Amino acid sequence: MTSVLRFRFRKSCSNNETTFRSYETSKVIKKQYEKSKTIGRQRWWCVNSCCWFIGCMCSTWWVLLFLYNCWPVSLGGMIEPEPPGVRLKNEGLTAVHPVVLVPGMITGGLELWEGRPCSRGLFRKRLWGGSFAEAVKRPLCWFEHLALDNETGLDPPGIRVRPIPGLIGADYFVTGYFVWAVLIENLASIGYEGKNMYLATYDWRLSFQNTEIRDRSLSRLKLNIELMYATNGNKKVVVVPHSMGVNYFIHFLKWVETPPPMGGGGGPGWCAKYIKSIMNIGPAFLGIPKAVSTMFSAEGREIASIRAMDPGLLDSEILGLKTMEHIMRMSRTWDSVISLLPKGGEAVWGDLDSSPDDGHECLLERKSYFQSNSSKHRTKYGRMISFGKTASEQNSSKLHKNSPMEVMQAIKSATCGEVWTEYGEINWNNIQKLADNKAYTTETFIDLLRFVAPKTMQRGEAQFSFGIAKDLDDPKYAHYKYWSNPLETKLPDAPDMEIYSLYGVGIPTERSYVYKLSPSERCNSIPFRIDSSAKGQCLRGGIYYADGDESIPVISAGFMCAKGWRGKTRFNPSGSATYVREYQHKTPSLLQGRGLESGGHVDIMGNVALIEDVLRVAAGESALGDRIYSDILKMSDRVNIELYSQS
Amino acid sequence: MATTLRRRNKQPEDSHPDPKPDEDDDDIKDSKPIKKSGKNNKIKNYSCLDNCCWFVGCVCSVWWLLLFLYNAMPASFPQFVTEAISGPFPDPPGVKCVKEGLKAKHPVVFVPGIVTGGLELWEGHQCMDGLFRKRLWGGTFGEVYKRPSCWVQHMSLDNKTGMDPPGIRVRPVNGLVAADYFAPGYFVWAVLIANLARVGYEEKNMYMAAYDWRLSFQNTEVRDQTLSQIKSNIELMVATNGGRKAVIIPHSMGVIYFLHFMKWVEAPAPTGGGGGPDWCAKHIKAVMNIGGPFLGVPKAVAGLFSAEAKDIASVRALAPGVLDSDLFQIQTLQHVMRMSRTWDSTMSMIPKGGDAIWGGLDWSPEDGYSPSKRKHAKNDTESSTQSESEIEATHANYGRIISFGRDAAEAPSSEIERIEFRGAVKGNNVANNTCRDVWTEYHDMGFGGIKAVAEYKVYTASDIVDLLEFVAPKMMERGSAHFSYGIADNLDDPKYKHYKYWSNPLETKLPNAPDMEIYSMYGVGIPTERGYVYKLTTAAECYIPFQIDTSAKDKNEDGCLKDGVYTVDGDETVPALSAGYMCAKGWRGKTRFNPSGIKTYVREYDHNPPANILEGRGTQSGAHVDIMGNFQLIEDVIRVAAGATGEELGGDQVYTDIFEWSEKVNLKL
């Protein structure tokens, strides 16, 4: 291969001087040719010039490619700063504690093990992650295989899609877009390798308990932690979960100490024995508002802005695409989405009038992002969904006071033949009534979801819970559906265990939404959509923004470690130490790629300061202390949750 | 397509001369005479450049078009064509078994062999920048060409310890991807995995026990804790699959690796896994060894002795100069030798059991074998007289694994004059320091030593170990700490508790697990290396002093001796004797090697070369690696994994004279 390249290179080198002149003069030649052309020649000339042009492009491309490959590696290295792993190695840090990485939602790869005839030839090929080539080539087939069964939330018959095990499962999400790769490389440079680093992949579409039932993922995680503990000289492990992996690991903490059929049977001292610290990156402890809009209308900030730019694209019936409906149908079969719904209700996320993060001043911090609006109007973040901009700002007394429960008495009537998204089952008048209710808080929103997506929520609520426990000793909390909600479980009895919450701040993050009814009444359409025309203070494209890491608001990421678990509370009876470490976002320059100081939800995995923190803890340090840029402490104080048990 | 191309090719040549006069005319008409001469020159240059560009463009466009067509082609098209040409495919065994109602039952563990497992870089020197967690071994081998000396440096282990050299960490790839494909398109385990998946297997009940195959077996545990990982993964799978025991499928060197594992896991803690005396009985249903070199392979001898094998010898026969050319200063073989000699694992496959198994100067278990005989026996048509005469003509002394010169290989033992080489003075090699950085221990050996080796004339299996100790003392010192090649007189001798005996089936007892089954599955019907005819190399400054004598050939085509290599029946790498003996005789019934009477089965698969190119590597192949795509073997594996016992498979299935050969082996059982 190289010899061929070199040959080509040499060939083009000899002609190099003339290559560029040929571009200039080609026009002249063309003119002259045109003058002298006969009809027959004209046809050939066209083909020839095409070929000539392609040839030029190809040769130039090859030459550039060759030069790029010949580029000395060290030259690129001089520009880049020394990676933190190398720096810390020179400081003398070495691998001490085994490391377990727990990936989050979406970023884990999924591969096909058994499929319908349309997926022929894709055995053990990536369906999710990688290049997503199949999603483009055979979209319907792809949707069919990635969706789960509507009733059970498990595999549909005849289809087996499984997570990819090992580090390759989540090092890169798509080609070139790193997730864990940078952290892994830095860990490796202080001595980590396969035997003391484990990436706990799991099928992120399933509910947490189902990953155990179907794939034994929790058992595997337990075994690998025990194995690494034993083979690395009885050193406790450092767990690094990211995003939804955080909730997954909280579930694991409860699961592992619970006795068998439901749990892992590790006994009450398991966590204390095996876990040194949990370094939650971008944790979604209390859920994310993004899950609200995803569940409600399969939208997020990205889709809303696409719609704002080109209103027809996503809804075009001409191509018969119905993309949004397909996405909604698929994502509603994923139980894990439900795990991310905001937890803690109005106490955490605010009611109609106030919320803990009220008073966050978007204006001062980000002039460039928002239209300046001088009125000192406080954003009502507590209204998770409001219909129309006015409803989101009005005084609560002026709001239409229809309890959603009343609306829900209304009779359902199926209007469409093939039901796709459960919206097909709801009469248009009822939808109108739902919209009349104007504003929903977190709690009423969940009621709303129970109405518009009864089956999904029925499935989901068997697996997850979103409330706050009054009495944690109530025997009902032994059920696994409470395990992933930090407000309804106790931390394990492990006083030496440390819990870190590491997250980015300084990026506007979705907090609540302004909705409108969608114009069409046709079958299988989604009747609600984000009103992307709504603008105002903290409001852009129909979305109210608060501080966070682009996906998770500060209140969700920070509250538990800043307040809920700080000291000996009823959620943390053994008093495990907690630390909040925030990373201020700095927009990277173009050359830096995704940046070394980014605070973005995924990009933070390449943040130098965060990597350094993880390496230090893995190498044996503890008690890194707090590092706070946002108002998290103030916000947490405003959250009204009983932290100490009455007795 | 071709005709249009040709037409296009001609056309521009015709059209180019034409416009030139016109241009001249135009220029005159436009009355710009000053520019005229300059332009003319340019145009001449362009026509050459243009032609080049045009040609490249054509090729590219056609290529893209074909690529597009290929991508647009429905996935079932190649199969359709194949079926049209060679008749309908048989159902893949997975589909067949699903139709019979078989389902995944016992968890399955794969143990890959030497060479086929991928290795990736975790830490390296400057020259390997940017290759973090990229495959160095397996995949495309792209780095071998790009930076060969760097690659050799990273793939080598430390000379003294047999572990990582300082600053370099190369680790096995984990998971099924480690050995499903060796290089793109060259399957190893992939076909078996795909078929198991059809009956319901997936990651949770299928495990690839990937290990660093360059290390000695015990060192994989010391460095990577691989044995512990295998142990706990088997335990996990058994526990999460309702207590059903695991079916282990080792291949090639994985077979002896797993023998080592079975001893390790029951041995008490510091050197062993501490699983207790009934671990195997509790966790293993069956061990289905594929192409197992239980007693070693002669190929390993040639590899260690002169970094050669049949493949390299025949390359040398075809083009004598290429590999040895000093012209490019490549010294490929020397580099290969230096690298492979740092790999302890190659020493695990030196023939074990000595003369008792592999034959002495005048006899060997396979005596009387001739490739043609089996063919005739199969056809049952040829007249017996002819085949008998052929046997006489091709009688080979297989016991002589290395002989210097063809005469020595064929002469009766009484006529060979052997001069003892052990203890001979090696002398000093003056040329030592000029040999650049290549190090093959041969440079520590003077002319006297080389001469002594050649004058011993004939080496049998027992002599081989001494020979290697003579020519490569440092390597063998390392190796003998990890492996042993003898036969135990008394297995209860406490010295056999040492881990270096664990991988030799003749020096260990099988675990106490009467319900376990051991299968030996291997291909037969392919000529397999068994003995070598060597010669001294014509001296050059830096060289390997011994070389397979490729001129040694049998007169007739069917002979056992070809290009200096004596061949015998086997699967192209492992002779049938090595693969089959233990299961056919050594472990059959309650022997001292198998005190608990584990049932053993020999299943041979006769080699049928693929009928045409479209079949790829064939569905009935018996070759060492290609057998992993053998439908019959896959079916057997699936049946056992789905719960069948050896009896239900049909017991033994034998094509060779393995039982006869085994009888000839004189071993106290």
Short mmCIF file of C-alpha atoms in Angstrom, two decimals, chain A residues 339-585:
data_model
loop_
_atom_site.label_atom_id
_atom_site.label_comp_id
_atom_site.label_asym_id
_atom_site.label_seq_id
_atom_site.Cartn_x
_atom_site.Cartn_y
_atom_site.Cartn_z
CA SER A 339 -36.07 6.52 35.09
CA LEU A 340 -34.96 10.03 34.19
CA LEU A 341 -38.27 11.77 34.88
CA PRO A 342 -37.84 14.47 37.53
CA LYS A 343 -37.94 13.00 41.01
CA GLY A 344 -38.89 14.59 44.27
CA GLY A 345 -41.91 16.42 42.91
CA GLU A 346 -42.64 20.02 43.80
CA ALA A 347 -40.28 20.12 46.75
CA VAL A 348 -37.31 19.83 44.46
CA TRP A 349 -38.53 21.15 41.14
CA GLY A 350 -40.82 23.88 42.39
CA ASP A 351 -44.55 24.50 42.33
CA LEU A 352 -46.62 26.94 40.32
CA ASP A 353 -45.19 29.96 42.11
CA SER A 354 -41.66 29.27 43.14
CA SER A 355 -38.84 26.84 42.77
CA PRO A 356 -35.46 26.42 44.48
CA ASP A 357 -33.52 27.72 41.53
CA ASP A 358 -35.71 30.81 41.06
CA GLY A 359 -33.78 33.98 40.82
CA HIS A 360 -31.11 32.49 38.72
CA GLU A 361 -30.05 35.41 36.59
CA CYS A 362 -29.56 34.28 33.08
CA LEU A 363 -29.15 37.86 31.87
CA LEU A 364 -25.99 38.79 33.65
CA GLU A 365 -24.14 35.64 32.82
CA ARG A 366 -24.95 35.19 29.22
CA LYS A 367 -25.73 38.41 27.48
CA SER A 368 -24.98 37.01 24.13
CA TYR A 369 -27.41 34.17 24.43
CA PHE A 370 -30.60 35.93 25.38
CA GLN A 371 -32.50 38.97 24.33
CA SER A 372 -32.10 41.65 26.92
CA ASN A 373 -35.26 42.20 28.86
CA SER A 374 -35.11 44.69 31.66
CA SER A 375 -38.13 43.58 33.63
CA LYS A 376 -37.16 42.00 36.92
CA HIS A 377 -39.57 39.18 36.35
CA ARG A 378 -38.72 35.97 38.03
CA THR A 379 -38.79 32.89 35.89
CA LYS A 380 -41.26 30.35 37.14
CA TYR A 381 -39.20 27.22 36.63
CA GLY A 382 -41.68 25.20 38.64
CA ARG A 383 -44.11 25.17 35.76
CA MET A 384 -42.55 22.27 33.95
CA ILE A 385 -44.95 22.57 31.09
CA SER A 386 -47.09 25.56 30.30
CA PHE A 387 -49.33 26.05 27.34
CA GLY A 388 -48.49 29.42 25.89
CA LYS A 389 -45.95 31.93 27.08
CA THR A 390 -48.47 33.93 29.08
CA ALA A 391 -49.39 30.89 31.12
CA SER A 392 -45.79 30.47 32.05
CA GLU A 393 -45.57 33.97 33.46
CA GLN A 394 -49.02 34.67 34.88
CA ASN A 395 -49.67 34.83 38.54
CA SER A 396 -50.89 31.47 39.68
CA SER A 397 -54.24 32.84 40.85
CA LYS A 398 -55.13 33.77 37.29
CA LEU A 399 -54.46 30.29 36.02
CA HIS A 400 -57.19 27.98 34.94
CA LYS A 401 -57.57 25.69 37.92
CA ASN A 402 -58.60 22.46 36.37
CA SER A 403 -57.16 19.50 38.14
CA PRO A 404 -55.86 17.10 35.52
CA MET A 405 -57.73 14.39 37.32
CA GLU A 406 -61.01 15.91 36.22
CA VAL A 407 -59.99 15.90 32.63
CA MET A 408 -58.90 12.36 32.90
CA GLN A 409 -62.40 11.23 33.65
CA ALA A 410 -63.21 12.02 30.06
CA ILE A 411 -63.90 9.03 27.89
CA LYS A 412 -61.27 7.82 25.56
CA SER A 413 -62.14 6.85 22.07
CA ALA A 414 -59.85 5.34 19.54
CA THR A 415 -59.92 7.35 16.39
CA CYS A 416 -57.14 5.79 14.42
CA GLY A 417 -56.67 2.32 13.08
CA GLU A 418 -53.10 1.48 13.90
CA VAL A 419 -52.16 2.87 17.24
CA TRP A 420 -48.61 4.01 17.42
CA THR A 421 -48.05 6.38 20.22
CA GLU A 422 -51.02 6.07 22.52
CA TYR A 423 -51.93 9.59 21.46
CA GLY A 424 -53.99 7.87 18.81
CA GLU A 425 -56.32 6.68 21.51
CA ILE A 426 -57.15 10.09 22.83
CA ASN A 427 -59.98 12.14 21.51
CA TRP A 428 -59.08 15.54 20.12
CA ASN A 429 -61.44 17.29 22.53
CA ASN A 430 -59.68 15.81 25.45
CA ILE A 431 -56.40 17.01 24.11
CA GLN A 432 -57.90 20.45 23.91
CA LYS A 433 -58.95 20.18 27.52
CA LEU A 434 -55.49 19.13 28.57
CA ALA A 435 -54.10 22.19 26.92
CA ASP A 436 -56.68 24.39 28.64
CA ASN A 437 -55.21 23.46 31.94
CA LYS A 438 -52.34 25.78 31.06
CA ALA A 439 -49.59 24.90 33.54
CA TYR A 440 -48.27 21.67 34.98
CA THR A 441 -45.78 21.20 37.77
CA THR A 442 -43.64 18.10 38.07
CA GLU A 443 -46.23 16.26 40.08
CA THR A 444 -49.21 17.13 37.92
CA PHE A 445 -47.14 16.39 34.88
CA ILE A 446 -46.72 12.81 35.96
CA ASP A 447 -50.49 12.61 36.34
CA LEU A 448 -50.73 14.02 32.86
CA LEU A 449 -48.40 11.37 31.53
CA ARG A 450 -50.43 8.69 33.22
CA PHE A 451 -53.33 9.95 31.18
CA VAL A 452 -51.72 10.41 27.79
CA ALA A 453 -49.50 7.35 27.95
CA PRO A 454 -51.21 4.96 30.32
CA LYS A 455 -49.50 1.78 29.17
CA THR A 456 -46.04 3.26 29.13
CA MET A 457 -46.46 4.69 32.58
CA GLN A 458 -47.96 1.51 33.92
CA ARG A 459 -44.91 -0.36 32.73
CA GLY A 460 -42.59 2.36 33.94
CA GLU A 461 -44.08 2.76 37.37
CA ALA A 462 -43.60 -0.91 38.04
CA GLN A 463 -39.89 -0.21 37.71
CA PHE A 464 -39.38 3.32 38.95
CA SER A 465 -40.77 5.74 41.47
CA PHE A 466 -40.53 9.52 41.57
CA GLY A 467 -41.63 10.55 45.05
CA ILE A 468 -40.07 11.39 48.38
CA ALA A 469 -40.16 8.84 51.12
CA LYS A 470 -41.91 9.91 54.33
CA ASP A 471 -40.64 7.00 56.34
CA LEU A 472 -37.71 5.15 54.86
CA ASP A 473 -38.24 2.20 57.16
CA ASP A 474 -41.59 1.46 55.60
CA PRO A 475 -41.29 -2.13 54.34
CA LYS A 476 -42.65 -1.12 50.96
CA TYR A 477 -39.32 0.54 50.21
CA ALA A 478 -37.74 -2.88 49.99
CA HIS A 479 -39.19 -3.14 46.50
CA TYR A 480 -36.71 -2.60 43.69
CA LYS A 481 -38.69 0.14 42.02
CA TYR A 482 -37.53 2.57 44.73
CA TRP A 483 -33.86 1.64 44.53
CA SER A 484 -32.79 4.11 41.87
CA ASN A 485 -34.48 7.10 43.53
CA PRO A 486 -32.09 8.64 46.06
CA LEU A 487 -35.02 10.23 47.88
CA GLU A 488 -36.63 6.90 48.56
CA THR A 489 -33.63 4.82 49.56
CA LYS A 490 -30.95 4.91 52.19
CA LEU A 491 -27.33 4.78 51.21
CA PRO A 492 -25.62 1.54 52.27
CA ASP A 493 -23.99 1.31 55.63
CA ALA A 494 -20.49 2.30 54.53
CA PRO A 495 -19.10 5.19 56.57
CA ASP A 496 -15.73 5.14 54.76
CA MET A 497 -17.23 5.31 51.33
CA GLU A 498 -16.98 8.67 49.54
CA ILE A 499 -19.52 10.03 47.12
CA TYR A 500 -18.46 12.69 44.67
CA SER A 501 -20.67 14.64 42.37
CA LEU A 502 -18.66 15.99 39.45
CA TYR A 503 -20.48 18.11 36.90
CA GLY A 504 -20.09 21.02 34.56
CA VAL A 505 -21.75 24.38 35.07
CA GLY A 506 -22.08 27.53 33.04
CA ILE A 507 -24.10 26.19 30.13
CA PRO A 508 -27.79 27.01 29.69
CA THR A 509 -29.71 23.85 30.43
CA GLU A 510 -33.28 22.95 29.69
CA ARG A 511 -35.44 23.44 32.74
CA SER A 512 -39.04 23.85 31.61
CA TYR A 513 -41.05 24.14 28.43
CA VAL A 514 -43.66 26.27 26.72
CA TYR A 515 -45.95 24.07 24.68
CA LYS A 516 -48.62 24.58 22.07
CA LEU A 517 -51.03 22.35 20.24
CA SER A 518 -49.70 21.08 16.96
CA PRO A 519 -51.67 22.26 13.97
CA SER A 520 -52.70 19.01 12.38
CA GLU A 521 -55.32 16.62 13.58
CA ARG A 522 -54.24 13.74 11.45
CA CYS A 523 -53.84 10.22 12.70
CA ASN A 524 -50.84 9.18 14.68
CA SER A 525 -49.46 12.66 14.92
CA ILE A 526 -48.17 14.03 18.18
CA PRO A 527 -50.70 16.62 19.30
CA PHE A 528 -48.32 18.74 21.38
CA ARG A 529 -45.13 20.44 20.49
CA ILE A 530 -42.73 22.96 21.91
CA ASP A 531 -43.70 26.49 20.96
CA SER A 532 -40.41 27.48 19.44
CA SER A 533 -41.58 31.04 18.84
CA ALA A 534 -41.73 31.88 22.55
CA LYS A 535 -38.90 34.14 23.64
CA GLY A 536 -38.08 36.07 26.73
CA GLN A 537 -35.88 36.24 29.75
CA CYS A 538 -34.26 32.86 30.17
CA LEU A 539 -36.65 31.71 27.50
CA ARG A 540 -35.51 30.84 24.04
CA GLY A 541 -37.17 28.68 21.45
CA GLY A 542 -39.92 27.72 23.88
CA ILE A 543 -37.52 26.46 26.51
CA TYR A 544 -36.63 28.01 29.84
CA TYR A 545 -32.99 27.62 30.65
CA ALA A 546 -31.23 27.32 33.96
CA ASP A 547 -27.63 26.70 34.93
CA GLY A 548 -26.24 23.24 34.30
CA ASP A 549 -24.16 21.14 31.98
CA GLU A 550 -26.44 21.32 28.94
CA SER A 551 -28.45 18.25 29.93
CA ILE A 552 -28.73 18.23 33.68
CA PRO A 553 -29.67 21.25 35.77
CA VAL A 554 -27.47 21.99 38.76
CA ILE A 555 -30.26 21.23 41.20
CA SER A 556 -30.53 17.64 40.01
CA ALA A 557 -26.80 17.01 39.83
CA GLY A 558 -25.77 18.73 43.01
CA PHE A 559 -28.56 18.58 45.56
CA MET A 560 -27.94 15.13 46.96
CA CYS A 561 -24.25 15.67 47.57
CA ALA A 562 -24.63 19.29 48.67
CA LYS A 563 -27.51 18.72 51.06
CA GLY A 564 -29.50 15.49 50.85
CA TRP A 565 -26.60 13.26 51.84
CA ARG A 566 -24.39 15.80 53.60
CA GLY A 567 -23.66 14.63 57.11
CA LYS A 568 -25.81 12.00 58.73
CA THR A 569 -29.23 12.46 57.19
CA ARG A 570 -31.99 9.94 56.96
CA PHE A 571 -30.97 9.24 53.37
CA ASN A 572 -27.38 8.68 54.45
CA PRO A 573 -27.61 7.07 57.86
CA SER A 574 -23.99 6.00 58.10
CA GLY A 575 -22.71 9.44 57.15
CA SER A 576 -20.71 8.64 54.03
CA ALA A 577 -18.68 11.69 53.03
CA THR A 578 -19.97 13.66 50.05
CA TYR A 579 -18.23 16.21 47.88
CA VAL A 580 -19.47 18.52 45.16
CA ARG A 581 -16.99 19.37 42.44
CA GLU A 582 -18.10 21.73 39.70
CA TYR A 583 -16.25 22.54 36.52
CA GLN A 584 -16.84 25.92 34.94
CA HIS A 585 -17.48 25.59 31.24
#
